[in-house]
Coordinates of C-alpha atoms in Angstrom, one line a residue:
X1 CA -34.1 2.9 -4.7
X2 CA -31.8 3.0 -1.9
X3 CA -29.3 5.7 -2.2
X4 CA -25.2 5.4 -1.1
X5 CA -22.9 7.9 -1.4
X6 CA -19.5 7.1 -1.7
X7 CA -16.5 9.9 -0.9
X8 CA -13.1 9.2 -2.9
X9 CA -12.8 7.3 -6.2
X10 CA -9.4 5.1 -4.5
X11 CA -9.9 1.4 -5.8
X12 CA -11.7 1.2 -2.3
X13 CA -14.1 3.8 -3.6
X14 CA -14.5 2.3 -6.7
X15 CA -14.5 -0.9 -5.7
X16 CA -17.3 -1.0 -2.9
X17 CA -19.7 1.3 -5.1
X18 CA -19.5 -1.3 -8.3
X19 CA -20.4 -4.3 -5.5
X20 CA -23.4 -1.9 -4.2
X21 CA -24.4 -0.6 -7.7
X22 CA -24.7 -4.6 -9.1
X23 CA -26.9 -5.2 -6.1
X24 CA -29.2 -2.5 -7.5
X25 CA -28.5 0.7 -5.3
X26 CA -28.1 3.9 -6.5
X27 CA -24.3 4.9 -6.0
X28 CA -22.7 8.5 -6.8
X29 CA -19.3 8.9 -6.3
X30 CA -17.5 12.5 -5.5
X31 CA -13.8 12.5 -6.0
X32 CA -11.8 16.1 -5.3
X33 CA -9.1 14.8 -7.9
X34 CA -9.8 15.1 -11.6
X35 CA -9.2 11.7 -12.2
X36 CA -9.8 8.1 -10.2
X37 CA -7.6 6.3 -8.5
X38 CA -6.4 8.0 -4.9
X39 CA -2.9 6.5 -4.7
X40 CA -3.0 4.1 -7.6
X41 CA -2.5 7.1 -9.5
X42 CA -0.5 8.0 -12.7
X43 CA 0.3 10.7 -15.2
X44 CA 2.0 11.0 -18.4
X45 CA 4.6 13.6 -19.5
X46 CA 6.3 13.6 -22.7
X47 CA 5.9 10.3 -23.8
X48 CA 6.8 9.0 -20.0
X49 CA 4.5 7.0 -18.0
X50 CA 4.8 7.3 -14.0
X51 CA 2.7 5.3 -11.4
X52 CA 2.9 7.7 -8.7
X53 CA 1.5 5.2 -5.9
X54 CA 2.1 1.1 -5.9
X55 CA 4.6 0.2 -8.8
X56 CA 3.8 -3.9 -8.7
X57 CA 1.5 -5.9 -8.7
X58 CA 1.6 -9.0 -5.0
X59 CA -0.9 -11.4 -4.2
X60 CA -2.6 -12.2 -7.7
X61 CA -5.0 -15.2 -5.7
X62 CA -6.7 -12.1 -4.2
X63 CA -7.4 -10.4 -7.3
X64 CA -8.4 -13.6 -8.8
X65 CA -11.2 -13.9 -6.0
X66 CA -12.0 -10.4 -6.1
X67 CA -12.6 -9.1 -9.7
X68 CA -14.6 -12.8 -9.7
X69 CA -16.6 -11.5 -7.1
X70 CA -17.1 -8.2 -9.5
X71 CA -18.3 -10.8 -12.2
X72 CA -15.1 -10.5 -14.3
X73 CA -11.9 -13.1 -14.8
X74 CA -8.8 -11.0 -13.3
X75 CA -6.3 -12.1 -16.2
X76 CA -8.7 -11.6 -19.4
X77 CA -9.4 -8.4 -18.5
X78 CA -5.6 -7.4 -17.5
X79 CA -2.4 -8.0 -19.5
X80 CA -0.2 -9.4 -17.1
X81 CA 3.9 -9.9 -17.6
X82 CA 5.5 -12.1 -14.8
X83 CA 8.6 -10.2 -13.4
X84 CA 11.4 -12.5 -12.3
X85 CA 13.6 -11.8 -11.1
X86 CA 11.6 -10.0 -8.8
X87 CA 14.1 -7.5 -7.8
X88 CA 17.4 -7.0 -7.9
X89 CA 19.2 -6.1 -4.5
X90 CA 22.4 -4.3 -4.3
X91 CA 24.3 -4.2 -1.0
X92 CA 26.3 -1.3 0.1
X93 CA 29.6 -3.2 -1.6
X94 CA 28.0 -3.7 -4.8
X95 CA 27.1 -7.0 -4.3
X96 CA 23.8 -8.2 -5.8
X97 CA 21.2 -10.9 -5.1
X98 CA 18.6 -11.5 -7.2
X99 CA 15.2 -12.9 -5.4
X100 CA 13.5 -15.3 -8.0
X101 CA 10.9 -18.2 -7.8
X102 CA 13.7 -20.3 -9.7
X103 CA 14.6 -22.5 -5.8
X104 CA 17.6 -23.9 -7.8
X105 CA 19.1 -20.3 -9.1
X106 CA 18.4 -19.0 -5.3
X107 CA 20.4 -21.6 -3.8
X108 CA 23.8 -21.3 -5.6
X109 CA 23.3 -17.6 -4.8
X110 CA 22.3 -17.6 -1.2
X111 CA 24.7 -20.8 -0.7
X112 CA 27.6 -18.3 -1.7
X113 CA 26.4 -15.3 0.8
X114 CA 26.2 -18.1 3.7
X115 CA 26.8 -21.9 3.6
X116 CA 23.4 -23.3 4.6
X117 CA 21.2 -20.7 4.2
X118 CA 19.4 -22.3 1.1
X119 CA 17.5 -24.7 4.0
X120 CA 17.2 -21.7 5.6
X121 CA 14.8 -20.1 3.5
X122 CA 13.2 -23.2 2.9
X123 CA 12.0 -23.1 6.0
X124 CA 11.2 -19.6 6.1
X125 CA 9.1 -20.1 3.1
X126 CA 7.3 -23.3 4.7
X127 CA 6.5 -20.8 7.7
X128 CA 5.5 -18.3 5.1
X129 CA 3.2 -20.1 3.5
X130 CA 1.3 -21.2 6.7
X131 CA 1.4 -17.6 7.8
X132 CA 0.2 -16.7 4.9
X133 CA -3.1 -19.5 4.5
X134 CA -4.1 -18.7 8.3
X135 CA -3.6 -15.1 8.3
X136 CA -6.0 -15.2 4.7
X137 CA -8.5 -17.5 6.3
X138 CA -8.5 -16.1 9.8
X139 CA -7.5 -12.5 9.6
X140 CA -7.4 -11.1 6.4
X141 CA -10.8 -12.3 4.8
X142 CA -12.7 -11.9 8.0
X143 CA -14.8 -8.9 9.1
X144 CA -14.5 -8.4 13.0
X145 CA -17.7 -6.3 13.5
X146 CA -17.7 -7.5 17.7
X147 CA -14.7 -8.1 20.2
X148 CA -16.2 -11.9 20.3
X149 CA -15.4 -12.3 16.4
X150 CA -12.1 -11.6 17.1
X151 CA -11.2 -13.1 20.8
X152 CA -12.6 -16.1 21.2
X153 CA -11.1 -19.9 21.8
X154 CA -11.0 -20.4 18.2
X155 CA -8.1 -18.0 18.0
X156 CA -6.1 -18.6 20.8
X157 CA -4.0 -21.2 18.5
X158 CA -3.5 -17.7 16.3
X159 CA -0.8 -16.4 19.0
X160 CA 1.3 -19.6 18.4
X161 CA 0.8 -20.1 14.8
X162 CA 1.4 -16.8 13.5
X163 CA 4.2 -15.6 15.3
X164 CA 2.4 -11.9 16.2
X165 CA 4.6 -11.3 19.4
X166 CA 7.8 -11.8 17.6
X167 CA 9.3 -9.0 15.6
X168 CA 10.1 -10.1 12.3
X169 CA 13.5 -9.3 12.0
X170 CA 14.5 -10.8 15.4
X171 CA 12.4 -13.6 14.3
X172 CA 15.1 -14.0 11.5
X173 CA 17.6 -15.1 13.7
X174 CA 15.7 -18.6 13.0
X175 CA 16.6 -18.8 9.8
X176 CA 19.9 -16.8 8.6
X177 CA 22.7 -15.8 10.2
X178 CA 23.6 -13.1 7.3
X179 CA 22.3 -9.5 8.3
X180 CA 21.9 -9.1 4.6
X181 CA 19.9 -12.1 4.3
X182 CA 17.5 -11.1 7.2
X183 CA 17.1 -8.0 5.5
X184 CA 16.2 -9.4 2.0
X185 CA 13.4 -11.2 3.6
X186 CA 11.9 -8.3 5.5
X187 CA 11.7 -5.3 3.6
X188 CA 8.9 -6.1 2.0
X189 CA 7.2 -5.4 5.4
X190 CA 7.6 -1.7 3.9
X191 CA 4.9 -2.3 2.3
X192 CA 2.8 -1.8 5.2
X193 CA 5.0 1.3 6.1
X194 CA 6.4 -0.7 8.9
X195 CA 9.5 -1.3 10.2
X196 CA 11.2 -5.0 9.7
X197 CA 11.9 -4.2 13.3
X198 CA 8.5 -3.8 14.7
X199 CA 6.2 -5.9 12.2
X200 CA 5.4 -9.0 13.8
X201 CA 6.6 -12.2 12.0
X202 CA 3.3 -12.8 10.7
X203 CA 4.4 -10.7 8.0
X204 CA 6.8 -13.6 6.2
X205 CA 3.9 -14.8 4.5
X206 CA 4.3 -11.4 1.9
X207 CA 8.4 -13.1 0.7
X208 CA 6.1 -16.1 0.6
X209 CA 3.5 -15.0 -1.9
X210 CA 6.0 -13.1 -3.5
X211 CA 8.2 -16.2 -4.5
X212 CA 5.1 -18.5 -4.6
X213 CA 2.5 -16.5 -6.7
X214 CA 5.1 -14.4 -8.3
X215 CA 4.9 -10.2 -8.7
X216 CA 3.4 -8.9 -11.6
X217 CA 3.2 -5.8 -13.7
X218 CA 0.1 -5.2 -15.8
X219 CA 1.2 -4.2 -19.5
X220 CA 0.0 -0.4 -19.1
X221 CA 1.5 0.2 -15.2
X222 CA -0.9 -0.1 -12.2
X223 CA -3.3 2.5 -13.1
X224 CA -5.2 0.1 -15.6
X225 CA -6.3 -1.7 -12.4
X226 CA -8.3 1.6 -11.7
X227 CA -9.1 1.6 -15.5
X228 CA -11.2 -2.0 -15.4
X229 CA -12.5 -0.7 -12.1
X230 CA -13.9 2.5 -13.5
X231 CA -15.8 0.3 -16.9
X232 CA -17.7 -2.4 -14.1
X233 CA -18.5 0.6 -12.1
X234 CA -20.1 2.8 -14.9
X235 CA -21.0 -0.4 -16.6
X236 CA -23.2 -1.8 -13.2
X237 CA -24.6 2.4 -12.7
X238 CA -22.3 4.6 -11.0
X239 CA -22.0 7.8 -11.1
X240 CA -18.7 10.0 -10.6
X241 CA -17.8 13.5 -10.2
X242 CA -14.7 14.8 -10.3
X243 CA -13.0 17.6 -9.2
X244 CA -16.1 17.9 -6.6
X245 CA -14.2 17.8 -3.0
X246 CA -16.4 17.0 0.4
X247 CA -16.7 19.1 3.0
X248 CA -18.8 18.4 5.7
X249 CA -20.8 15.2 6.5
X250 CA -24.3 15.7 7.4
X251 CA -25.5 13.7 11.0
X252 CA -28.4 14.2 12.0
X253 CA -30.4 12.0 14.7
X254 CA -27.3 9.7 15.0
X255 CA -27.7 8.9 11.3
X256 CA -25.2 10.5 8.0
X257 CA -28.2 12.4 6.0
X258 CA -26.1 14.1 3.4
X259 CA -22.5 15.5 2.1
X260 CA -22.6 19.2 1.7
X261 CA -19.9 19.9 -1.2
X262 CA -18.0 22.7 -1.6
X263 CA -20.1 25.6 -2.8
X264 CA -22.6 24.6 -0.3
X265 CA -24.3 21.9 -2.1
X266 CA -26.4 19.3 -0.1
X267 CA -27.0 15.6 -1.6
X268 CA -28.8 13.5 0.5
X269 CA -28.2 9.8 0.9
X270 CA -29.2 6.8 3.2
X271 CA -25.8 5.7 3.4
X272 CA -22.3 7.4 3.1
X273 CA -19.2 5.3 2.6
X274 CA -15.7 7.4 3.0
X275 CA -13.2 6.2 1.2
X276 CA -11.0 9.2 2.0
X277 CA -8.3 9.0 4.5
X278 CA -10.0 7.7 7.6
X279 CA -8.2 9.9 10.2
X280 CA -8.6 12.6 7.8
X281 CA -12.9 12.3 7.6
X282 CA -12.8 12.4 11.1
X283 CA -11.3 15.3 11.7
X284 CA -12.5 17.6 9.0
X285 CA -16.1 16.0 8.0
X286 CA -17.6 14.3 10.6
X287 CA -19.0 16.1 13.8
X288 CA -16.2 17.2 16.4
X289 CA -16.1 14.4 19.5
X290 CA -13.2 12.7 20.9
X291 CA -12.8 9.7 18.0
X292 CA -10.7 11.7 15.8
X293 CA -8.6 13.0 19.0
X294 CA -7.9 9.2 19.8
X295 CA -7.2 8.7 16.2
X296 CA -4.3 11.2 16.4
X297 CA -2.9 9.4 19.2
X298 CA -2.1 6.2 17.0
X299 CA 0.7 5.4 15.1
X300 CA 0.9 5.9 11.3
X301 CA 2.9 5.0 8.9
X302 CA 6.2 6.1 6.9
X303 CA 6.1 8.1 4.2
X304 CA 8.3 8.5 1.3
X305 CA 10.3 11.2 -1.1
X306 CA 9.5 10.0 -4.5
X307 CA 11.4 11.4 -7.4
X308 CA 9.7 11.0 -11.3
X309 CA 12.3 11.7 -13.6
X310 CA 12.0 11.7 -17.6
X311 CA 15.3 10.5 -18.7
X312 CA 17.0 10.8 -22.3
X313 CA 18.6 7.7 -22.4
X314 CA 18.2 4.0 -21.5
X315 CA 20.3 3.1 -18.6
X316 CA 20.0 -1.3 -19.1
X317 CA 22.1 -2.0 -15.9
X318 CA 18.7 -0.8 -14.5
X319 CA 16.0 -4.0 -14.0
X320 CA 12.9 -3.5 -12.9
X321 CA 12.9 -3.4 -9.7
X322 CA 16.3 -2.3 -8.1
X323 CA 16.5 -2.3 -4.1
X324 CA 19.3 -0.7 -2.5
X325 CA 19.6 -2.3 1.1
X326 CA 22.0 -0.2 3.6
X327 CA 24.2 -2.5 6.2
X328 CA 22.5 -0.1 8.4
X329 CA 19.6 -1.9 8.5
X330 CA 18.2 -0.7 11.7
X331 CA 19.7 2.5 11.8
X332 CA 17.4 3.2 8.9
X333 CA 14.4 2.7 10.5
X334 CA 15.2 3.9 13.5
X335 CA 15.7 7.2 11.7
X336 CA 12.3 6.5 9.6
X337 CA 10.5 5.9 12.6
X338 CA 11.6 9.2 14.4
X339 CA 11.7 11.6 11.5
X340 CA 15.2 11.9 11.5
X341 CA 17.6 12.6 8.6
X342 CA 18.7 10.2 6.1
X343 CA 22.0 9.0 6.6
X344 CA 24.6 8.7 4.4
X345 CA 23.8 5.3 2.2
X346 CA 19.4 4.8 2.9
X347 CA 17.9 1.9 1.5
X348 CA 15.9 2.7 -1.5
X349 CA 14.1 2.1 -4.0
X350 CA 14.2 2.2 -8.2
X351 CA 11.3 1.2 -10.8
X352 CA 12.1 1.0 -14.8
X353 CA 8.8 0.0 -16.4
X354 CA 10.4 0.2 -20.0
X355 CA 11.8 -3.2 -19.0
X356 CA 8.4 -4.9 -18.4
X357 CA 6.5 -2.5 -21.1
X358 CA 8.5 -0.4 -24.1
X359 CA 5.3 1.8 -24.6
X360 CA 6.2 3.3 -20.7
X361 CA 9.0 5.8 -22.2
X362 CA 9.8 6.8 -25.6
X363 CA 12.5 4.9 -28.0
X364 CA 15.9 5.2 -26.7
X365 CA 14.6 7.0 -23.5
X366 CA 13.8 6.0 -20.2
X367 CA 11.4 6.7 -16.9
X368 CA 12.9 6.1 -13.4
X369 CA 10.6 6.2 -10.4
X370 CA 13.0 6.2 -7.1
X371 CA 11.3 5.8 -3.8
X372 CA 13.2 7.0 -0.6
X373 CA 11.2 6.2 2.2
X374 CA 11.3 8.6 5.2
X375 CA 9.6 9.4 8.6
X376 CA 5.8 10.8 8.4
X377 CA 5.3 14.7 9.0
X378 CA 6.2 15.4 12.6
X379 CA 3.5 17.4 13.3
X380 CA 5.6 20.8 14.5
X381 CA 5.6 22.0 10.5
X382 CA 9.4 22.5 11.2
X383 CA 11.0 19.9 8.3
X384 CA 12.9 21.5 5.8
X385 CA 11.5 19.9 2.7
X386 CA 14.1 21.3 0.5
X387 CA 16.9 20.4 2.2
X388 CA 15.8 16.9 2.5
X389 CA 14.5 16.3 -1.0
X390 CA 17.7 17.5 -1.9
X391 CA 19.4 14.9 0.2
X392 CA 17.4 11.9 -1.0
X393 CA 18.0 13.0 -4.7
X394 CA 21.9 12.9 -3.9
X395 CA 21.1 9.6 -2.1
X396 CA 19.8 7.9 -5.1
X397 CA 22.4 9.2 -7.3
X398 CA 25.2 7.9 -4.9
X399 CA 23.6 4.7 -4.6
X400 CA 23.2 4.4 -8.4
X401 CA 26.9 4.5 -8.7
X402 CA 27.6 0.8 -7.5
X403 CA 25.9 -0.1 -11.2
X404 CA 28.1 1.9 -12.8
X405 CA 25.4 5.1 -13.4
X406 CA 27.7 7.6 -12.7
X407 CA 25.8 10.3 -15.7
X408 CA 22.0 10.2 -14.6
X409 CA 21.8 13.6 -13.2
X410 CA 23.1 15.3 -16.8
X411 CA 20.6 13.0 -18.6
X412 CA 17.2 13.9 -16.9
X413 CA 14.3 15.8 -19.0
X414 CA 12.4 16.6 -16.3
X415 CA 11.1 15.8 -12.6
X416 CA 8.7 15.5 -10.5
X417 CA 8.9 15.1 -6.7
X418 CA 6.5 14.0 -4.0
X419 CA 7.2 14.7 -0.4
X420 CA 5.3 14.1 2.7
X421 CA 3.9 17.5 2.4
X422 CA 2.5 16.6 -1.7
X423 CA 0.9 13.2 -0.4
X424 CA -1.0 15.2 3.0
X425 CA -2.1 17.7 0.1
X426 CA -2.9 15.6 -3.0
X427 CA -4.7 12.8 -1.1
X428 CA -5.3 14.2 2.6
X429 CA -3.2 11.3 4.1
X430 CA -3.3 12.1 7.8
X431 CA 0.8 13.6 8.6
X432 CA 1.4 12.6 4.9
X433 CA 2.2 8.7 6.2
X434 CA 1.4 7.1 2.5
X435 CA 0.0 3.6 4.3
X436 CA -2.7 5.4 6.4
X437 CA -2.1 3.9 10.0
X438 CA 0.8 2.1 10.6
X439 CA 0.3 -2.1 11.1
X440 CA 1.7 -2.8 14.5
X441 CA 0.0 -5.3 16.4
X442 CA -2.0 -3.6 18.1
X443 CA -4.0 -1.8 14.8
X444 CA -4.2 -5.1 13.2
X445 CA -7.3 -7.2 12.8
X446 CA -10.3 -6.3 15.2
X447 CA -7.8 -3.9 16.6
X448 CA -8.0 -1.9 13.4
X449 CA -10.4 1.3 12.9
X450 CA -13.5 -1.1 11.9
X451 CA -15.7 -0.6 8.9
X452 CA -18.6 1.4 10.4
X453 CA -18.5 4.0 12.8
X454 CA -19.5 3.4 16.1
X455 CA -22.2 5.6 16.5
X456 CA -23.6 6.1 13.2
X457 CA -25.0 3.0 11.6
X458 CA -25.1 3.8 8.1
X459 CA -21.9 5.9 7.9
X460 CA -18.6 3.1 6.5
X461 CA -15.0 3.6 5.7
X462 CA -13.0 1.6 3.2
X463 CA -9.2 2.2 2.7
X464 CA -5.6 1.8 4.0
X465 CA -6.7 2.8 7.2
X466 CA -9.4 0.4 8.1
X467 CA -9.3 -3.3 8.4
X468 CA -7.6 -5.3 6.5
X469 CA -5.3 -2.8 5.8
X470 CA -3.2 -0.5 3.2
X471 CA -2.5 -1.7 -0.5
X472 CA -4.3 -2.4 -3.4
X473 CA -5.3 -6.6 -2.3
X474 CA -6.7 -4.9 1.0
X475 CA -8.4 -2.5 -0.9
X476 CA -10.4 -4.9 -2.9
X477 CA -10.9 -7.1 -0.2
X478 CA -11.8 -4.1 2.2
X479 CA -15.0 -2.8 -0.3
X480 CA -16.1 -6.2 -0.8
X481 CA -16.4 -6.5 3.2
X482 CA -18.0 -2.9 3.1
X483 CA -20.3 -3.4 0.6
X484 CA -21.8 -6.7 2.3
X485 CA -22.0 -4.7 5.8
X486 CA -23.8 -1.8 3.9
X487 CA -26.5 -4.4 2.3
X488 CA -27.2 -5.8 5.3
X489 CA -28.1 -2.3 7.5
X490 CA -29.9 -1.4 4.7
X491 CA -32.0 -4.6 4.6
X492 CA -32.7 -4.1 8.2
X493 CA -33.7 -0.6 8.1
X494 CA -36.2 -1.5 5.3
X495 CA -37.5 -4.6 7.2

């Protein structure tokens, strides 16, 4: 029986070894964490549930195709609540707008921020939606394994249709007038740890799906995806090990042979998929040459300060998910994108999961997640951690303020904190940027680290930091492009 190895139990880890273990290969997985997950991860403290990585749940149609794909139906085995109002944003005067599916309760609002801008978005959302369909099709769903599957005639139209050249919030312009406005519609391109300000405009079709195929929260937080992922894996024959880290892997005549784990063990394979931070397996597992130096020359993404606090009382005014969205739009991300200091009033984030699921903190009680995003490590080792977590914590209590939560500070149990530093250590994310490499045009698409390595033929790498990209959508869709690729190198070798 053919034999994989797979390093890292993210859902990409997961994910590609239940495809290759229902195809009847023998798949161990070794995870260094005690638990699955990478950054969907979780823990519980006190009768508190935290997701510690994504907080919602985008793009259901891919998860539909995917866990089909896995021989499962997406909403039987999840218990899925709507959320809408998606979120809830609050401008630096208090003012609010609430981002919903509801086209008639958007209007009145939008309508009152600038006459006219309801046809705006209409608009926007038409060009969403054929961003989205095309970059799906064309993009996102393909695996570019050659420079002609990716530049060819076919895809000329792509430079006209999908708006890559044109930065998305200049691209705006088109559409609103309102600075706020521009800014409601583009901060989801933080999802890709990207600046609004660099993302091409191909990235409107994510306020698309949003509003189109709604956000979701499975009853439970995000870390059940990983639990459903875990029972097909074992189910279809995989093996895990946890708490069982990677050290080196073994080339030898241009071909990965084995992982030698900590303690010196050797397992032998004939395949190896890495699931671990792809800049990260170059540089520490994988034979020195100059791939991993190029790979440190590329951008990468932001990262984030994210606070976990156990709070012992329920603060209502609190929805969801609450977005705080500076006036100084740019400003922010210009200090993101140079690992500056946060200014005074950052945009950032807040998520209550009590609202969508009562079991997430006990009676009377709540758990707060905020999410501060900042610049990636700078390399030099000179940040003062401290200093800056301290500033984000004041940050989020300022900010909280224009809701009327003027007490949260005297009311918190207990926290936890992630920095840059934490995700580098917990997940060895390359400089701690908690996307993998950032999404620019130029690392998008063929131009993205590809799924096998280009001088190895049976050694693959699924994650953030490949094609299509970071999340949990790319994930899924990212293992199921892996898992394919493995099957067929291992069909040819056998032939």
């Amino acid at each position: 029986m053919t034999s994989v190895i797979v390093i890292g139990a993210g859902i990409g880890g997961i994910t590609t070894a239940a495809h290759l273990a229902k195809r009847g290969y023998q798949v161990k997985v070794y995870e260094k964490n005690q638990r699955p997950g990478g950054r969907c991860d979780h823990f519980e403290r006190a009768g508190h549930r935290f997701d510690t990585g994504p907080t919602l749940l985008i793009m259901p149609l891919v998860y539909e195709d995917e866990f089909r794909a896995l021989g499962v139906s997406f909403r039987e085995v999840l218990e899925l609540r709507r959320v809408d109002p998606t979120y809830n944003l609050v401008f630096d005067d208090g003012s609010q707008l609430a981002l919903s599916s509801d086209m008639s309760f958007m209007t009145g609002q939008l309508e009152a921020i600038e006459p006219g801008s309801s046809d705006g978005l209409a608009r926007y959302l038409k060009e969403g939606e054929r961003h989205y369909h095309l970059a799906m099709e064309r993009l996102v769903n393909r695996d570019f394994r050659t420079a002609g599957d990716f530049f060819n005639v076919q895809n000329v139209p792509l430079l006209f249709q999908l708006q890559p050249l044109a930065p998305h919030y200049r691209h705006m312009g088109a559409y609103f007038k309102s600075e706020r406005l521009k800014s409601a519609f583009t901060f989801q391109d933080v999802y890709m740890g990207l600046s609004p300000f660099k993302a091409p405009a191909t990235f409107s079709m994510m306020p698309y799906t949003e509003i189109a195929h709604g956000v979701w929260y499975p009853v439970g937080g995000m870390n059940r995806i990983v639990d459903v992922l875990m029972d097909i894996a074992t189910a279809a024959g995989v093996e895990f090990e946890f708490g069982v880290e990677v050290e080196q892997i073994e080339i030898v005549g241009g071909r990965a042979r084995a992982v030698i784990l900590e303690g010196g063990r050797r397992i032998a394979a004939d395949a190896v998929v890495a699931n671990a931070d792809l800049p990260y397996v170059y540089d520490k597992l994988l034979p020195d040459d100059d791939l991993a130096e190029r790979l440190e020359q590329k951008q990468y993404s932001c990262s984030t300060i994210s606070f976990f606090w156990g709070v012992d009382k329920a603060y209502p005014a609190l929805n969801p998910h609450t977005l705080f969205l500076t006036d100084d739009y740019a400003e922010n991300f210009e200090r993101i994108d140079h690992q500056q200091p946060l200014q005074d009033t950052p945009s950032l984030y807040i998520h209550a999961p009590a609202r969508l699921d009562p079991t997430a903190a006990p009676p009377g009680e709540d758990t707060l997640i905020a999410i501060v995003p900042v610049g990636h490590l700078n390399g030099r080792g000179d940040e003062d951690w401290h200093s800056l977590m301290a500033d984000a914590r004041q940050a989020v209590f300022k900010r909280l303020e224009l809701l009327g939560i003027t007490d949260l500070a005297a009311h918190i149990k207990f926290e936890m904190c992630f920095n840059p530093q934490s995700w580098h250590h917990r997940y060895n994310l390359a400089k701690g940027a908690t996307h993998g490499l950032s999404h620019t045009l130029m690392q998008l698409a063929y131009l993205r680290p590809h799924h096998q390595h280009a001088r190895y033929p049976n050694m693959f790498f699924v994650g953030a930091s490949t094609h299509p990209g970071t999340g949990v959508p790319s994930a899924l869709i990212s293992a199921h492009q892996v898992a394919d690729h493995v099957v067929e190198v291992m069909q040819a070798v056998e032939v």
